[in-house]
XYZ file of C-alpha atoms in Angstrom:
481
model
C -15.210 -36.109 -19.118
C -11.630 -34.805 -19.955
C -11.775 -31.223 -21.715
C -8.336 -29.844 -23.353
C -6.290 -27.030 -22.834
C -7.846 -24.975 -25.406
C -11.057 -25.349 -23.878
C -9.602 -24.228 -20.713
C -7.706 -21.301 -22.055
C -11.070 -20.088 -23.857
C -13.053 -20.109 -20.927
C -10.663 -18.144 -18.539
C -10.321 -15.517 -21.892
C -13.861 -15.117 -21.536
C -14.043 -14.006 -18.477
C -17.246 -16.134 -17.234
C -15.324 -18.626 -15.595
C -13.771 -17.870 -11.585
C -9.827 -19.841 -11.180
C -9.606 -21.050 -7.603
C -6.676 -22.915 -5.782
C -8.753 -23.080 -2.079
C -11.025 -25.176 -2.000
C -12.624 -23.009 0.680
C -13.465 -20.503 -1.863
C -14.489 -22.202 -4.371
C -18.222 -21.202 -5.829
C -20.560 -22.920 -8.489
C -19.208 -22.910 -12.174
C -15.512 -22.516 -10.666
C -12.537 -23.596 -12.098
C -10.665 -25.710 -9.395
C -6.931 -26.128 -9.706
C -5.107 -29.273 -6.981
C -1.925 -27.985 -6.094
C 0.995 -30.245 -4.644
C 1.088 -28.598 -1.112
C 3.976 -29.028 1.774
C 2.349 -31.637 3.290
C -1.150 -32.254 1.724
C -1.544 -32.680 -2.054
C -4.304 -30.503 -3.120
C -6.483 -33.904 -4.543
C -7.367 -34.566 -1.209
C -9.776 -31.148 -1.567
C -10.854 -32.195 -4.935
C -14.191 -33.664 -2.767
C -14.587 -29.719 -1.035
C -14.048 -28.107 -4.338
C -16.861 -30.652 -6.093
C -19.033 -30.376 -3.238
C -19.432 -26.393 -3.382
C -19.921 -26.294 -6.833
C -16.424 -26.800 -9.298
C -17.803 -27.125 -12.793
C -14.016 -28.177 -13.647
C -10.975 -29.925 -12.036
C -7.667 -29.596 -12.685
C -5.075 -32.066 -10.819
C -2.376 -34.328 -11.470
C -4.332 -37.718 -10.907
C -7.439 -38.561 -12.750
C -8.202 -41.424 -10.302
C -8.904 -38.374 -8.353
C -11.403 -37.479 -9.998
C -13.227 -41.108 -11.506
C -15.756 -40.670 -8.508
C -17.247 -37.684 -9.501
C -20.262 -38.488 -13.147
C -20.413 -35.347 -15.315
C -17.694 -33.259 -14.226
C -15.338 -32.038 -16.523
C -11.157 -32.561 -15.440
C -8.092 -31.339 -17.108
C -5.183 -33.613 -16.183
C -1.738 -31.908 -15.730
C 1.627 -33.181 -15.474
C 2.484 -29.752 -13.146
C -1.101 -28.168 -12.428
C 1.195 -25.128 -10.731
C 2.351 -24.686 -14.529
C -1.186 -25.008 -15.705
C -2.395 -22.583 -12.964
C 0.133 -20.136 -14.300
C -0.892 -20.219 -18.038
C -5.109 -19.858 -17.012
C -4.464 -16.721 -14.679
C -2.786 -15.214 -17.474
C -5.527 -15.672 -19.621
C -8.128 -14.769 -16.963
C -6.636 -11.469 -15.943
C -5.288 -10.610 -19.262
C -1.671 -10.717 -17.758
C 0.745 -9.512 -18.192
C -0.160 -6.175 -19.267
C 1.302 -4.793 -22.068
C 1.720 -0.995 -20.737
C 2.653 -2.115 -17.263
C 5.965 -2.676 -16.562
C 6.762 -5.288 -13.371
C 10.196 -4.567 -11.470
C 11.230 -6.699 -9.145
C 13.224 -6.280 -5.242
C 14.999 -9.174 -3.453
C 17.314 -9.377 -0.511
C 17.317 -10.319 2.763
C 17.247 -6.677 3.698
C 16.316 -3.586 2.389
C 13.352 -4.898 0.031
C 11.199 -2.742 1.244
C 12.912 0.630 1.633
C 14.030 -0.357 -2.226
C 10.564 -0.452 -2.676
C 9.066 2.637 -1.035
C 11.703 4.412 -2.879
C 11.143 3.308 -6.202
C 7.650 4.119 -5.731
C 8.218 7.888 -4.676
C 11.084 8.145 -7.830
C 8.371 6.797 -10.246
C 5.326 9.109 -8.547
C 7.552 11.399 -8.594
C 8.624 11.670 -12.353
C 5.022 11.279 -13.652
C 4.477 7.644 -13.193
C 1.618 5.536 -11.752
C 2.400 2.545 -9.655
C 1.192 -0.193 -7.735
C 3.148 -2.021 -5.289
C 3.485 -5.053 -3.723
C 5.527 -5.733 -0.462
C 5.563 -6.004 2.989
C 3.657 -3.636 4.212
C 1.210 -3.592 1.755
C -0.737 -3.912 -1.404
C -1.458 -0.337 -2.851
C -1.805 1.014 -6.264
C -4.666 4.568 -6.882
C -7.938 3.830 -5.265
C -6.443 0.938 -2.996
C -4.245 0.185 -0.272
C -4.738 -3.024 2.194
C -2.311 -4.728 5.003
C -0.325 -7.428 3.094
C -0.754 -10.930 4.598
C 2.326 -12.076 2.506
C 5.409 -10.428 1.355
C 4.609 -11.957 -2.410
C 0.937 -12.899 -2.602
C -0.082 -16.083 -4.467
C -0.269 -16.557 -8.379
C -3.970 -15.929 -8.605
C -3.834 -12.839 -5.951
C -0.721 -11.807 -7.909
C -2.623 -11.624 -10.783
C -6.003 -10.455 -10.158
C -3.999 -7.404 -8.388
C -2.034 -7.064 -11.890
C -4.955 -6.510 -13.645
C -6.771 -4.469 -11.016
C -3.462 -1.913 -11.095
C -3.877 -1.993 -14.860
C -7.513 -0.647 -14.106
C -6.833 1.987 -12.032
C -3.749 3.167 -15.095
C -0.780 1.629 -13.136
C 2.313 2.036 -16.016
C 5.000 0.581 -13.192
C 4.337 -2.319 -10.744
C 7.148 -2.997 -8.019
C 7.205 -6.373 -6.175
C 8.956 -7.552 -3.051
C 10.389 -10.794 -4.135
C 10.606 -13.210 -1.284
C 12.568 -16.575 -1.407
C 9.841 -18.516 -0.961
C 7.708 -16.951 -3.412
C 10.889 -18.141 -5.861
C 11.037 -21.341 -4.499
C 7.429 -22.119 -4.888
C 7.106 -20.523 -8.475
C 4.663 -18.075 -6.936
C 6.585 -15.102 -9.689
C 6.906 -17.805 -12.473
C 5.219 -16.283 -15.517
C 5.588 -12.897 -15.067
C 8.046 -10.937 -17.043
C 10.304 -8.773 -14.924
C 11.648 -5.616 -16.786
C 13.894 -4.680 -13.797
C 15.498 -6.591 -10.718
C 17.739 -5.464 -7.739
C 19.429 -7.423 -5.605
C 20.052 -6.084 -2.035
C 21.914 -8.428 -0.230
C 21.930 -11.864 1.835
C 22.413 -12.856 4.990
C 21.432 -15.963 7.174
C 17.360 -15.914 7.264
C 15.119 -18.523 6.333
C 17.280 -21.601 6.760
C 14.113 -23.135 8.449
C 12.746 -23.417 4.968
C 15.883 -22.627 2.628
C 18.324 -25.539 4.971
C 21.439 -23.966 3.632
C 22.800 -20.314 2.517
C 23.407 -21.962 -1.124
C 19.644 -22.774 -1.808
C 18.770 -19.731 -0.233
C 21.265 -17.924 -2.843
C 19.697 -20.063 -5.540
C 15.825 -19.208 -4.676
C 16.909 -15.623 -4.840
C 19.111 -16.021 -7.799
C 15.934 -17.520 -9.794
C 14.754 -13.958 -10.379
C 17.826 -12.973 -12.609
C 18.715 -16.611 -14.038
C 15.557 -18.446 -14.922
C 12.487 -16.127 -15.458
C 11.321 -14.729 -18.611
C 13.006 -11.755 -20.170
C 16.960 -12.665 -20.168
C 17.279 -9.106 -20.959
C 15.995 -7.724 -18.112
C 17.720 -4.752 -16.331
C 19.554 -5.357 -13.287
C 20.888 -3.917 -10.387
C 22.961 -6.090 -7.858
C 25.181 -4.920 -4.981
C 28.852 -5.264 -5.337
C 29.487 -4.810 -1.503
C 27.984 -8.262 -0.810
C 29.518 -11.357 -1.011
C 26.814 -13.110 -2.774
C 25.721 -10.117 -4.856
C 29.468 -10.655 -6.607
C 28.433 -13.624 -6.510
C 25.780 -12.955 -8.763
C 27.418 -10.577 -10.556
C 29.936 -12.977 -12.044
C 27.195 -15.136 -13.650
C 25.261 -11.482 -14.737
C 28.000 -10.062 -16.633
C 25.753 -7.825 -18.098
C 24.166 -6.292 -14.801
C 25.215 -2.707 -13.092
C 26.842 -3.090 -10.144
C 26.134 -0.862 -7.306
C 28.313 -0.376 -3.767
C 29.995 1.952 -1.317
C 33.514 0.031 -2.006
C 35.006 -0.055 -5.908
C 34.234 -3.082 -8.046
C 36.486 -4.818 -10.167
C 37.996 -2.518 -12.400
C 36.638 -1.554 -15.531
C 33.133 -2.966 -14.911
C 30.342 -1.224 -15.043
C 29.323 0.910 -11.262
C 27.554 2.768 -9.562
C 29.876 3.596 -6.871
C 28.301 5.837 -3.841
C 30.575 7.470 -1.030
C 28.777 8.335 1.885
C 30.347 12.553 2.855
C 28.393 13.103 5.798
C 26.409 11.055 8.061
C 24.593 12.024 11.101
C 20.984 11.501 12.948
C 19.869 13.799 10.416
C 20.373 12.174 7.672
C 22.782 11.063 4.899
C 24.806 12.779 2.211
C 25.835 10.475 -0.693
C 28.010 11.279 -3.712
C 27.605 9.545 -6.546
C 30.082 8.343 -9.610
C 28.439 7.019 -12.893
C 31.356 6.749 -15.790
C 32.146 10.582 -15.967
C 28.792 11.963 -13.913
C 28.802 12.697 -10.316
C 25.984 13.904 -8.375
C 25.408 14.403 -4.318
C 22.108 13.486 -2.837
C 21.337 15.183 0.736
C 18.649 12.333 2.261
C 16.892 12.010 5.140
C 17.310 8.568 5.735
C 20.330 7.397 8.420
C 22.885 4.579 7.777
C 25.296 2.981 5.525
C 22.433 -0.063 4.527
C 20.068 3.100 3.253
C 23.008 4.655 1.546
C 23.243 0.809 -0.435
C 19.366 0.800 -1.133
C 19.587 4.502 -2.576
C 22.181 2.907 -4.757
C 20.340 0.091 -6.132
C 17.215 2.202 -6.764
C 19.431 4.556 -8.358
C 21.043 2.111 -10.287
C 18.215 0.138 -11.407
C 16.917 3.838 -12.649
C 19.985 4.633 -14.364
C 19.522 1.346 -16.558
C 15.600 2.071 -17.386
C 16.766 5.028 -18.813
C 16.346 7.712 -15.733
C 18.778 10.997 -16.249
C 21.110 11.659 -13.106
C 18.807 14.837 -13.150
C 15.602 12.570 -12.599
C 17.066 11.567 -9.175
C 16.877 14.246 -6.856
C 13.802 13.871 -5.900
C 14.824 11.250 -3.781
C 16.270 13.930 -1.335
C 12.527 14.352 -0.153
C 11.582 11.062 0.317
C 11.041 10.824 4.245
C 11.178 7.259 4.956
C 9.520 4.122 5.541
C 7.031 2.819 8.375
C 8.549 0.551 10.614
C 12.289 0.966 8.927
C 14.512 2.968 11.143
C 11.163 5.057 11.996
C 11.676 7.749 14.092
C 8.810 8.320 17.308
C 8.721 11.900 17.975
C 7.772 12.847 21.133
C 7.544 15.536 23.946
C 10.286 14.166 26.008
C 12.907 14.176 23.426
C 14.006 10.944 23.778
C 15.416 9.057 20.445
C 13.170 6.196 19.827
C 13.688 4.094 16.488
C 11.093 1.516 15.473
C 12.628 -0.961 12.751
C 12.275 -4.293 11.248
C 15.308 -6.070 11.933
C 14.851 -9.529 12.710
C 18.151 -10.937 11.612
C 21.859 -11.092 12.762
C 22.992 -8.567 10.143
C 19.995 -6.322 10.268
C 20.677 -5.806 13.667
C 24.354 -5.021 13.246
C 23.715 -2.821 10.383
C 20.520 -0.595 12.580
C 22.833 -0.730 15.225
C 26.267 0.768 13.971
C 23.782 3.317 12.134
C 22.718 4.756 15.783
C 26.406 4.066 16.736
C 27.159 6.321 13.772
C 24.866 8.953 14.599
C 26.708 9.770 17.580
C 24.373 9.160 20.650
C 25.968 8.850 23.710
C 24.777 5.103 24.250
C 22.285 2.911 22.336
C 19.735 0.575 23.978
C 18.397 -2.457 21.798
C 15.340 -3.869 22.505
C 14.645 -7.313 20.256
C 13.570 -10.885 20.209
C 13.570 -13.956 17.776
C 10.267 -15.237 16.519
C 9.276 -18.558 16.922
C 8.833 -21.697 15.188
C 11.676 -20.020 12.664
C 14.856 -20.397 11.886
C 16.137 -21.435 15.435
C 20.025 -21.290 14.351
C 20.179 -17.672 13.744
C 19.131 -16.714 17.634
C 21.912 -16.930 19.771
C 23.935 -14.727 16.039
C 21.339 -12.229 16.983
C 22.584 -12.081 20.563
C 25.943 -11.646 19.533
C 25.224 -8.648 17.186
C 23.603 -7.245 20.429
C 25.886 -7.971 22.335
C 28.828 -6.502 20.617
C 27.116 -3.113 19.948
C 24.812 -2.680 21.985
C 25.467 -0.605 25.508
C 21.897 -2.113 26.906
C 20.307 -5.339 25.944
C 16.757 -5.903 26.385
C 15.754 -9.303 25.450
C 11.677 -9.639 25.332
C 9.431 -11.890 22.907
C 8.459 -11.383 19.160
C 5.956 -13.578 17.541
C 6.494 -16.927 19.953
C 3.681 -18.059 17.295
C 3.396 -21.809 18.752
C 6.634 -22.054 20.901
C 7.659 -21.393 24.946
C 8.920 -17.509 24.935
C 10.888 -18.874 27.264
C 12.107 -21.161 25.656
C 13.423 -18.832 22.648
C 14.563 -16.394 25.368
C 16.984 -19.425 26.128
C 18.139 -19.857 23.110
C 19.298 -16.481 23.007
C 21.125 -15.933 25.722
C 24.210 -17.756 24.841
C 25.155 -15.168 22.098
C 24.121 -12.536 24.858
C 27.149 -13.747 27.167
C 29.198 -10.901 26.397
C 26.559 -8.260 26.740
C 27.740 -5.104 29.076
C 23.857 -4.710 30.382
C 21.392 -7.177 30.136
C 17.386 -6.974 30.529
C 14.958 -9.858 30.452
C 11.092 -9.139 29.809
C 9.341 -11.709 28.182
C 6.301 -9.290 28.581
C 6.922 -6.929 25.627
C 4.736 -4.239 26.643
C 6.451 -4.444 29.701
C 9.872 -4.677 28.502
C 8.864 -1.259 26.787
C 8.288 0.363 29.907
C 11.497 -0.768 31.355
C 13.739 0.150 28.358
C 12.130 3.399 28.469
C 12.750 3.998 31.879
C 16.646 3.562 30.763
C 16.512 6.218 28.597
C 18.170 9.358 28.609
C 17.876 12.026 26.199
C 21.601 11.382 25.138
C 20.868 8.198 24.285
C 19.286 6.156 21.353
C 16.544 3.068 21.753
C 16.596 0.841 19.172
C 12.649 -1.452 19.252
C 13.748 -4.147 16.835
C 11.668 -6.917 15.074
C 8.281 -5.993 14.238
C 8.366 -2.406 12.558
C 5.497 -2.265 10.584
C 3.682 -5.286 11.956
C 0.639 -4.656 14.215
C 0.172 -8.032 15.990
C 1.860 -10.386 18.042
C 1.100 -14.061 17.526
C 0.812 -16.412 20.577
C -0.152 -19.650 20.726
C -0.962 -19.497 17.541
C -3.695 -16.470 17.902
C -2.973 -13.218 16.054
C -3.413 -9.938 19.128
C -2.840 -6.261 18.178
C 0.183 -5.024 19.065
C 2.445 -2.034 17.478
C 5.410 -1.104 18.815
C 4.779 2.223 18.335
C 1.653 2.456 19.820
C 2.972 0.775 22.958
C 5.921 3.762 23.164
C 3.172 6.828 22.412
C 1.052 5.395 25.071
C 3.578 5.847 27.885
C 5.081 8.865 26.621
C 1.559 10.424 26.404
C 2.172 11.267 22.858
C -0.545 11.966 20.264
């Protein structure tokens, strides 16, 4: 029996109804939604989803369904679309005293992030976010499994941070959550745009459709006058900027003249932090921050200048001069010995350069880079993350990160030829051991740079998730609390 929209729409609005896109957890009375997957369209779970209880189907194919007497089905010519509209209704999304801002990039999402989140806290505001690291708004905080969650997580979490009094939301934006439509729906009030750089290919094939998946968040989704932010210093953030006349520009190097900038100038820069002068029309303004590099000086920028166009006062910003960082993002391990150990996420070519000439920049005597390429990615960017290595690096020590399903040795190989050129070279395909060997390097002079995982606390291998933090490994042999 084929039941209408309407229908549909009522139910969710009432509440009494549960939306599912797993079959897996689908209960009796559930609503059950058959998604086009990668590689399996979601009809062939229509049989799960009936046989634990789905009061209604919707799919694509009502031969799908013919099998099944007495059950209800809503066919859709794009059930993603339909999913979309029914979470809305369910969740009562979006909220209409939340605002949703948005972060994408290759790099610096999540610092962009954390520091949105401690300039809204710290005016007044209460926020949720998700990102990386995590899903958090008052009363809640878990690990994130995703960078962007799925549209029914996405929205069930909307309405639980509209709960809890949430007035701002701010999202990590990933290219494939674009791509797949996972962010189709909601209304973005605000957007930055950090940079790009070669990631993803695996998925994306090409830096064009990876520009384009990224670019979806200020072209195609609702509100065409959102606020934006996008970073002049970037090739494909001018990019951007020429089809977003309207958008602030943000950088460290002048714009085109006569267009609208924030335009930063970095005074001072040292292990202790950063100091950044700031030009806005006729307003200047310095900002003394603890965070190290040119990259954080660009993501204090685009938060700034995202702020600036929501209506923030150059006076509302200097709070940002306490904001002490982010876990797993340049993170500093104290310790007894006094050695300079920095935990960080960098896990591509430029990431690596950019964490790199920031130690470089800080003055240490030499700086030791410990890093590996995860597996079953993007296997063309490995031997470009050698070479970043190798040309800044004084000590290279090559180790595994997330082989997931593929040889560490085998990724170690493919490596090496961008390591050719390396002055000192390491190999440790044990990463707790390769840990204990970089360590032994050390000097107090010197800086030790533990890239890839940051924040993560596992290491996946041969499939199977094990603990595993970085930083735990380095407090354990330094006998550190």
């Amino acid at each position: 029996m084929e039941i209408n929209f309407e229908e549909l729409l009522a139910l969710c609005k009432s509440g009494r109804v549960n939306l599912r896109s797993d079959s897996r957890l689908v209960e009796k009375g559930d609503i059950f939604v058959a998604l086009a997957g990668d590689s399996i369209d979601g009809t062939a779970f229509i049989p799960q989803a009936v046989e634990r209880g789905a009061s209604i189907i919707v799919c694509s194919q009502k031969e799908a369904c013919l099998p099944y007497e007495n059950l209800k089905i809503f066919i859709s010519h794009d059930p993603h679309e339909t999913l979309i509209g029914l979470a809305k209704a369910r969740f009562r999304t979006p909220a209409a005293n939340m605002n949703v801002l948005g972060v994408t990039g290759t790099n610096g999402k999540t610092t962009s992030a954390y520091l949105l989140e401690y300039l809204f806290q710290s005016n007044g505001h209460k926020t949720g976010v998700l990102g990386t690291v995590s899903w958090r708004w008052p009363g809640h905080s878990e690990p994130a499994r995703l960078t962007t969650p799925d549209v029914l997580e996405i929205h069930s979490m909307l309405q639980e941070m509209e709960d809890a009094g949430c007035d701002e939301v701010i999202m990590e934006v990933s290219s494939h959550a674009l791509a797949k439509k996972r962010v189709d729906g909601l209304s973005f009030v605000g957007v930055i745009f950090t940079n790009l750089t070669q990631d993803h290919l695996d998925f994306h094939k090409n830096m064009e459709s990876y520009f384009m998946a990224k670019a979806r968040l200020f072209y195609d989704l609702p509100l065409a006058n959102k606020k934006m932010a996008i970073n002049s210093d970037d090739k494909w953030g001018r990019h951007l900027l020429e089809q977003c006349p309207w958008a602030l520009a943000y950088g460290l190097q002048p714009f085109e003249p006569g267009r609208r900038q924030l335009l930063g100038e970095i005074l001072e820069h040292s292990s202790n932090g950063l100091v950044l002068k700031m030009r806005f029309g006729e307003d200047t303004w310095i900002i003394n921050s603890r965070l190290i590099g040119s990259f954080n000086a660009l993501n204090l920028l685009g938060v700034q200048a995202l702020a600036l166009e929501l209506g923030f006062k150059k006076e509302d910003l200097g709070c940002l001069e306490n904001f002490m960082g982010v876990p797993g993002r340049m993170e500093r391990i104290v310790n007894r010995e006094g050695l300079n150990i920095f935990v960080d996420y960098a896990h591509t070519p430029d990431a690596l350069t950019n964490a790199i000439l920031t130690l470089r920049e800080a003055g240490f005597k030499r700086v030791l880079v410990m890093f590996g390429c995860g597996g079953n990615r993007d296997k063309g960017k490995r031997p470009l993350m050698g070479e970043a290595v190798a040309k800044l690096a004084d000590i290279a020590i090559l180790t595994s990160d997330n082989p997931r399903f593929e040889d560490p040795h085998s990724i170690i190989e493919d490596v090496l030829p961008g390591l050719s050129r390396v002055s000192q070279l390491v190999i440790e395909e044990d990463r707790k051991l390769a840990t204990k060997k970089a360590l032994e390097l050390l000097t107090q002079d010197d800086a030790l740079l533990i890239a890839g995982k940051g924040h993560e606390e596992y290491q996946i291998i041969n499939g199977v998730k094990h603990h595993y933090s970085d930083q735990e490994i380095v407090r354990e042999f330094l006998n550190c609390a």
